[in-house]
Amino acid sequence: MQGEQLSRLGDELGLDAVGAAPVAPYEETERHIVERRARGLFADMRFTMARPEVSCHPETLLEGARTVVSAALCYWLEGEEPPPGHGRLPRYTWWDAYAALRERLDELGRRLGGEYRVLVDANQHVDREAAARSGVGFYGKNTMLITRRHGSWVVLGTLVTTAELDTTPPLDAGCGSCTLCIDACPTDALAEAGVLDATRCLSYWTQSADPMPEQIREALGDRVYGCDICQDVCPWNRGVEGRRAGETHEGAEPHVSLADWLQADDDELASRYDRLFVPRNDPRFLRRNALVALGNAGGDPALAEPFAEGDDPLLREHAEWAVERLR
């Protein structure tokens, strides 16, 4: 199948970008992962960095595999600023775009024929490298995969297939001399262009099991999970508002009630937000994030006081910090 045919098929299935590359090891990516892990830049994150001997070798993921097909699906939706007493969520969590992408890639695999395997948000494969090789996007200085039409506001997925497709070339595009994402990061997590220091990344700390350093807490503002700062300032992300004007998704959730996160039943909270990565699926980490947002954004200290007087040392530490800031 030629690239134009693949692109038309992707459009028909609702994919925002699609490309193909021959199955081959990602040797440079594997080397980068090993080097950066040795430098401690991943902190305790695992994901695709845990086993690069697997995630950088698509040839091992399916017997007889010949082609790696990469796809991007834009998740950007319009959303209002969080009202008082609410915490901000990153755009990719507002709705489950990964589920939609998984279904569309499965249908693509059926259309192409042969044996195939779909990998979406999976630790077994470095989706960004496949997407860069096949021209779906290019690596930005913020380490995100940037597409031409929708910038980095996309989720990525992969189809490893025994079908043979023509290769689509990498994009002839890049960041040039722009450093807006580097300059905007409040904790200098992108001080080395194209390299993320997770130990300084706000998004990492909202997903960590450790107590947050105070400078991280202050920089988080009203965020209760993740961070979009480096995407918000990226010039490649401008214009998506026009392309996505009027797009809606039932149940989209740009922000959450801090009182709800602090007062809801544990099982209910964990169940409602199972789309978020939380260490050990323990909702106490969501409550920790809500306490930090409460201290930064302002609110009723009475919401934090039960935790400041409680037995959980993690929540007590963050609640005491929040109460002190509020008072």
Coordinates of C-alpha atoms in Angstrom, one line a residue:
M1 CA 0.0 0.0 0.0
Q2 CA 1.3 3.4 -0.9
G3 CA 1.5 6.4 1.5
E4 CA -1.4 8.2 -0.1
Q5 CA -3.7 5.2 0.2
L6 CA -2.7 4.8 3.9
S7 CA -3.4 8.5 4.5
R8 CA -6.9 8.2 2.9
L9 CA -7.7 5.1 4.9
G10 CA -6.5 6.9 8.1
D11 CA -8.8 9.8 7.3
E12 CA -11.7 7.5 6.7
L13 CA -11.2 5.9 10.1
G14 CA -10.9 9.2 11.9
L15 CA -7.1 9.3 12.5
D16 CA -5.5 12.7 12.4
A17 CA -2.1 11.5 11.2
V18 CA -0.8 8.2 10.1
G19 CA 2.5 6.9 8.7
A20 CA 4.5 3.7 8.1
A21 CA 8.1 2.5 8.6
P22 CA 9.8 -0.8 8.2
V23 CA 10.2 -2.9 11.3
A24 CA 13.7 -2.3 12.7
P25 CA 15.3 -1.8 16.1
Y26 CA 15.4 1.7 17.6
E27 CA 19.1 1.6 18.5
E28 CA 19.6 5.3 19.1
T29 CA 16.5 5.6 21.3
E30 CA 17.6 2.5 23.3
R31 CA 21.0 4.1 23.9
H32 CA 19.4 7.4 25.0
I33 CA 17.1 5.6 27.4
V34 CA 20.0 3.7 29.0
E35 CA 22.2 6.8 29.2
R36 CA 19.4 9.0 30.7
R37 CA 18.4 6.3 33.2
A38 CA 22.0 6.1 34.4
R39 CA 21.9 9.9 34.9
G40 CA 18.8 9.6 37.1
L41 CA 16.7 11.7 34.7
F42 CA 13.8 9.3 34.9
A43 CA 13.6 9.3 38.7
D44 CA 11.6 6.2 39.6
M45 CA 9.5 6.2 36.4
R46 CA 9.3 2.9 34.6
F47 CA 6.9 2.8 31.6
T48 CA 8.7 2.3 28.3
M49 CA 12.0 3.1 30.0
A50 CA 11.9 0.0 32.2
R51 CA 12.8 -2.5 29.5
P52 CA 14.3 -0.8 26.4
E53 CA 15.4 -4.2 25.2
V54 CA 11.7 -4.7 24.5
S55 CA 10.2 -1.3 23.9
C56 CA 12.9 -0.4 21.4
H57 CA 12.6 -3.6 19.4
P58 CA 9.3 -3.8 17.5
E59 CA 10.7 -6.8 15.6
T60 CA 10.1 -8.8 18.7
L61 CA 6.5 -7.8 19.2
L62 CA 4.9 -9.9 16.5
E63 CA 6.2 -12.9 14.6
G64 CA 6.7 -12.1 11.0
A65 CA 6.2 -8.3 11.5
R66 CA 7.2 -6.2 8.5
T67 CA 5.7 -2.8 9.1
V68 CA 5.2 -0.4 12.0
V69 CA 2.2 1.9 11.4
S70 CA 2.0 4.9 13.6
A71 CA -1.1 7.1 14.2
A72 CA -2.0 10.2 16.1
L73 CA -5.4 11.3 17.4
C74 CA -6.0 14.9 18.5
Y75 CA -7.6 15.2 21.9
W76 CA -7.8 19.0 22.2
L77 CA -11.1 20.4 23.3
E78 CA -12.2 23.9 24.3
G79 CA -12.5 24.3 28.1
E80 CA -13.1 27.0 30.6
E81 CA -10.6 28.1 33.3
P82 CA -11.2 26.3 36.6
P83 CA -13.6 28.2 38.9
P84 CA -12.7 28.9 42.6
G85 CA -12.3 25.7 44.6
H86 CA -11.4 23.6 41.5
G87 CA -8.2 22.0 40.4
R88 CA -6.9 21.9 36.8
L89 CA -6.4 18.7 34.8
P90 CA -4.2 18.3 31.7
R91 CA -6.1 18.2 28.4
Y92 CA -5.2 14.6 27.5
T93 CA -7.2 13.4 30.6
W94 CA -10.4 15.3 29.8
W95 CA -11.7 12.3 27.8
D96 CA -10.3 8.9 27.0
A97 CA -8.8 9.5 23.5
Y98 CA -6.6 6.4 24.0
A99 CA -9.7 4.2 23.9
A100 CA -10.9 5.8 20.7
L101 CA -7.4 5.5 19.1
R102 CA -7.2 1.8 20.1
E103 CA -10.5 1.0 18.4
R104 CA -9.5 2.9 15.2
L105 CA -6.1 1.2 15.0
D106 CA -7.8 -2.2 15.5
E107 CA -10.1 -1.5 12.5
L108 CA -7.0 -0.3 10.5
G109 CA -5.3 -3.6 11.2
R110 CA -8.3 -5.5 9.9
R111 CA -8.5 -3.4 6.8
L112 CA -4.8 -3.9 6.0
G113 CA -5.0 -7.7 6.4
G114 CA -2.5 -10.1 7.8
E115 CA -1.6 -10.6 11.4
Y116 CA -1.3 -7.4 13.5
R117 CA -0.9 -6.2 17.1
V118 CA -2.2 -2.8 18.4
L119 CA -0.2 -1.0 21.1
V120 CA -1.7 2.1 22.7
D121 CA -0.3 3.6 25.9
A122 CA 1.6 0.4 26.3
N123 CA 5.0 0.0 28.0
Q124 CA 6.2 -2.5 25.4
H125 CA 6.8 0.1 22.7
V126 CA 8.2 3.6 22.3
D127 CA 5.4 5.1 20.2
R128 CA 7.1 8.5 19.8
E129 CA 10.1 7.0 18.0
A130 CA 7.9 5.0 15.6
A131 CA 5.9 8.2 14.9
A132 CA 9.0 10.2 14.2
R133 CA 10.4 7.6 11.8
S134 CA 7.2 7.4 9.8
G135 CA 6.6 11.2 9.5
V136 CA 3.6 11.4 11.9
G137 CA 5.5 14.1 13.7
F138 CA 8.9 15.2 15.0
Y139 CA 10.5 15.5 18.4
G140 CA 10.1 18.9 20.0
K141 CA 12.5 20.5 22.5
N142 CA 10.0 19.7 25.2
T143 CA 10.4 16.0 24.2
M144 CA 6.8 15.8 22.9
L145 CA 6.0 14.4 19.5
I146 CA 4.7 17.4 17.4
T147 CA 2.5 16.9 14.4
R148 CA 2.0 19.5 11.6
R149 CA -1.8 20.1 12.0
H150 CA -2.4 19.5 15.6
G151 CA 0.9 20.2 17.3
S152 CA 1.5 18.0 20.3
W153 CA -2.1 17.9 21.3
V154 CA -2.3 14.2 20.2
V155 CA -2.2 10.7 21.7
L156 CA -0.1 8.2 19.8
G157 CA -0.6 4.6 19.0
T158 CA 1.1 1.8 17.0
L159 CA 0.0 -1.0 14.8
V160 CA 2.7 -3.7 14.2
T161 CA 1.6 -5.8 11.2
T162 CA 2.8 -8.5 8.9
A163 CA 1.4 -6.5 6.0
E164 CA 4.0 -4.7 3.8
L165 CA 3.4 -1.0 3.3
D166 CA 5.4 1.7 1.6
T167 CA 7.5 3.8 4.0
T168 CA 6.3 7.4 4.6
P169 CA 9.3 9.8 5.0
P170 CA 10.1 11.7 8.3
L171 CA 8.9 15.3 8.5
D172 CA 11.2 18.0 7.4
A173 CA 10.3 20.3 10.3
G174 CA 11.5 21.2 13.7
C175 CA 11.7 23.8 16.5
G176 CA 14.4 26.0 14.9
S177 CA 15.7 28.6 17.4
C178 CA 12.5 28.6 19.5
T179 CA 13.0 28.1 23.2
L180 CA 9.5 29.1 24.5
C181 CA 8.9 25.7 26.2
I182 CA 12.3 25.8 27.9
D183 CA 11.8 29.3 29.1
A184 CA 8.3 28.7 30.3
C185 CA 9.0 25.7 32.5
P186 CA 8.9 27.0 36.1
T187 CA 11.2 24.3 37.4
D188 CA 13.8 24.1 34.6
A189 CA 12.9 20.5 33.8
L190 CA 13.8 21.2 30.1
A191 CA 17.1 23.0 30.7
E192 CA 18.7 20.6 28.3
A193 CA 16.7 20.9 25.1
G194 CA 15.1 17.7 24.0
V195 CA 15.8 16.1 27.4
L196 CA 13.3 16.0 30.3
D197 CA 14.6 15.9 33.9
A198 CA 11.7 14.1 35.6
T199 CA 13.0 15.0 39.0
R200 CA 12.1 18.6 38.2
C201 CA 8.9 18.0 36.2
L202 CA 5.6 19.1 37.7
S203 CA 3.7 16.3 35.9
Y204 CA 6.1 13.7 37.3
W205 CA 5.6 14.9 40.9
T206 CA 1.8 14.6 40.6
Q207 CA 2.3 10.9 39.8
S208 CA 5.0 10.2 42.3
A209 CA 4.6 8.3 45.5
D210 CA 7.0 10.6 47.4
P211 CA 6.3 13.8 49.2
M212 CA 6.5 16.8 46.9
P213 CA 9.4 19.2 47.5
E214 CA 8.1 22.6 48.5
Q215 CA 9.4 24.4 45.4
I216 CA 7.4 21.9 43.3
R217 CA 4.3 22.5 45.4
E218 CA 4.4 26.2 44.9
A219 CA 5.0 25.9 41.1
L220 CA 2.0 23.5 40.7
G221 CA -0.5 26.3 41.2
D222 CA -4.0 24.9 40.9
R223 CA -2.9 21.7 39.0
V224 CA -4.1 18.4 40.6
Y225 CA -2.5 16.2 37.9
G226 CA -0.1 16.6 35.0
C227 CA 1.0 19.9 33.4
D228 CA 0.4 21.5 30.0
I229 CA 2.8 24.5 30.3
C230 CA 5.3 23.5 27.7
Q231 CA 2.4 22.7 25.3
D232 CA 0.5 25.8 26.0
V233 CA 3.4 28.0 24.8
C234 CA 4.4 26.0 21.8
P235 CA 4.0 27.8 18.4
W236 CA 3.2 24.5 16.7
N237 CA 0.1 24.3 18.9
R238 CA -1.4 27.5 17.7
G239 CA -4.3 27.3 15.4
V240 CA -5.7 24.0 16.8
E241 CA -8.5 26.1 18.3
G242 CA -9.8 26.8 14.8
R243 CA -9.4 23.3 13.5
R244 CA -11.2 21.8 16.6
A245 CA -13.8 24.5 17.0
G246 CA -17.1 23.0 18.1
E247 CA -15.5 19.6 19.0
T248 CA -17.1 18.2 22.1
H249 CA -17.0 15.0 24.0
E250 CA -19.6 13.8 26.5
G251 CA -18.3 13.8 30.0
A252 CA -15.2 15.9 29.2
E253 CA -13.7 17.1 32.5
P254 CA -11.3 20.1 32.4
H255 CA -11.2 20.6 36.1
V256 CA -12.3 18.9 39.4
S257 CA -13.8 20.0 42.7
L258 CA -11.1 20.0 45.4
A259 CA -13.7 19.5 48.1
D260 CA -14.9 16.4 46.2
W261 CA -11.4 15.0 45.9
L262 CA -10.8 15.6 49.6
Q263 CA -14.1 14.3 50.9
A264 CA -15.2 11.5 48.5
D265 CA -15.1 7.8 49.5
D266 CA -11.7 6.2 48.6
D267 CA -13.1 3.4 46.4
E268 CA -15.4 5.9 44.5
L269 CA -12.5 8.3 43.9
A270 CA -10.2 5.6 42.7
S271 CA -12.9 4.2 40.4
R272 CA -13.9 7.5 38.9
Y273 CA -10.3 8.5 38.0
D274 CA -8.9 5.1 37.0
R275 CA -7.9 6.8 33.7
L276 CA -5.2 8.6 35.7
F277 CA -1.9 6.9 36.6
V278 CA -1.8 6.8 40.4
P279 CA 0.9 4.9 42.3
R280 CA -0.6 1.5 43.5
N281 CA -4.1 2.9 42.4
D282 CA -4.1 4.6 45.9
P283 CA -6.4 7.7 45.9
R284 CA -4.4 9.2 48.8
F285 CA -2.0 10.5 46.1
L286 CA -4.9 12.3 44.4
R287 CA -5.8 13.8 47.8
R288 CA -2.2 14.9 48.3
N289 CA -2.4 16.8 45.0
A290 CA -5.7 18.4 45.9
L291 CA -4.2 19.6 49.2
V292 CA -1.4 21.3 47.3
A293 CA -3.8 22.9 44.8
L294 CA -5.9 24.1 47.7
G295 CA -3.0 25.7 49.3
N296 CA -2.0 27.5 46.1
A297 CA -5.4 28.4 44.7
G298 CA -7.1 29.4 47.9
G299 CA -10.1 27.8 49.6
D300 CA -11.5 26.8 52.9
P301 CA -8.8 25.6 55.4
A302 CA -11.4 23.3 57.0
L303 CA -11.0 21.0 54.0
A304 CA -7.4 20.4 54.9
E305 CA -7.6 20.4 58.6
P306 CA -8.8 16.8 59.1
F307 CA -5.7 15.6 57.1
A308 CA -3.4 17.9 59.1
E309 CA -4.6 16.2 62.2
G310 CA -4.7 12.7 60.7
D311 CA -2.5 9.6 60.9
D312 CA -1.3 9.5 57.3
P313 CA 2.2 11.2 57.4
L314 CA 2.1 12.0 53.6
L315 CA -1.2 13.7 53.8
R316 CA -0.5 15.4 57.1
E317 CA 2.7 17.0 55.7
H318 CA 0.9 18.5 52.7
A319 CA -2.2 19.5 54.6
E320 CA -0.1 21.4 57.2
W321 CA 1.6 23.2 54.3
A322 CA -1.7 24.0 52.7
V323 CA -3.2 25.3 56.0
E324 CA -0.2 27.5 56.7
R325 CA -0.5 29.1 53.2
L326 CA -4.2 29.6 53.5
R327 CA -3.9 31.3 56.8

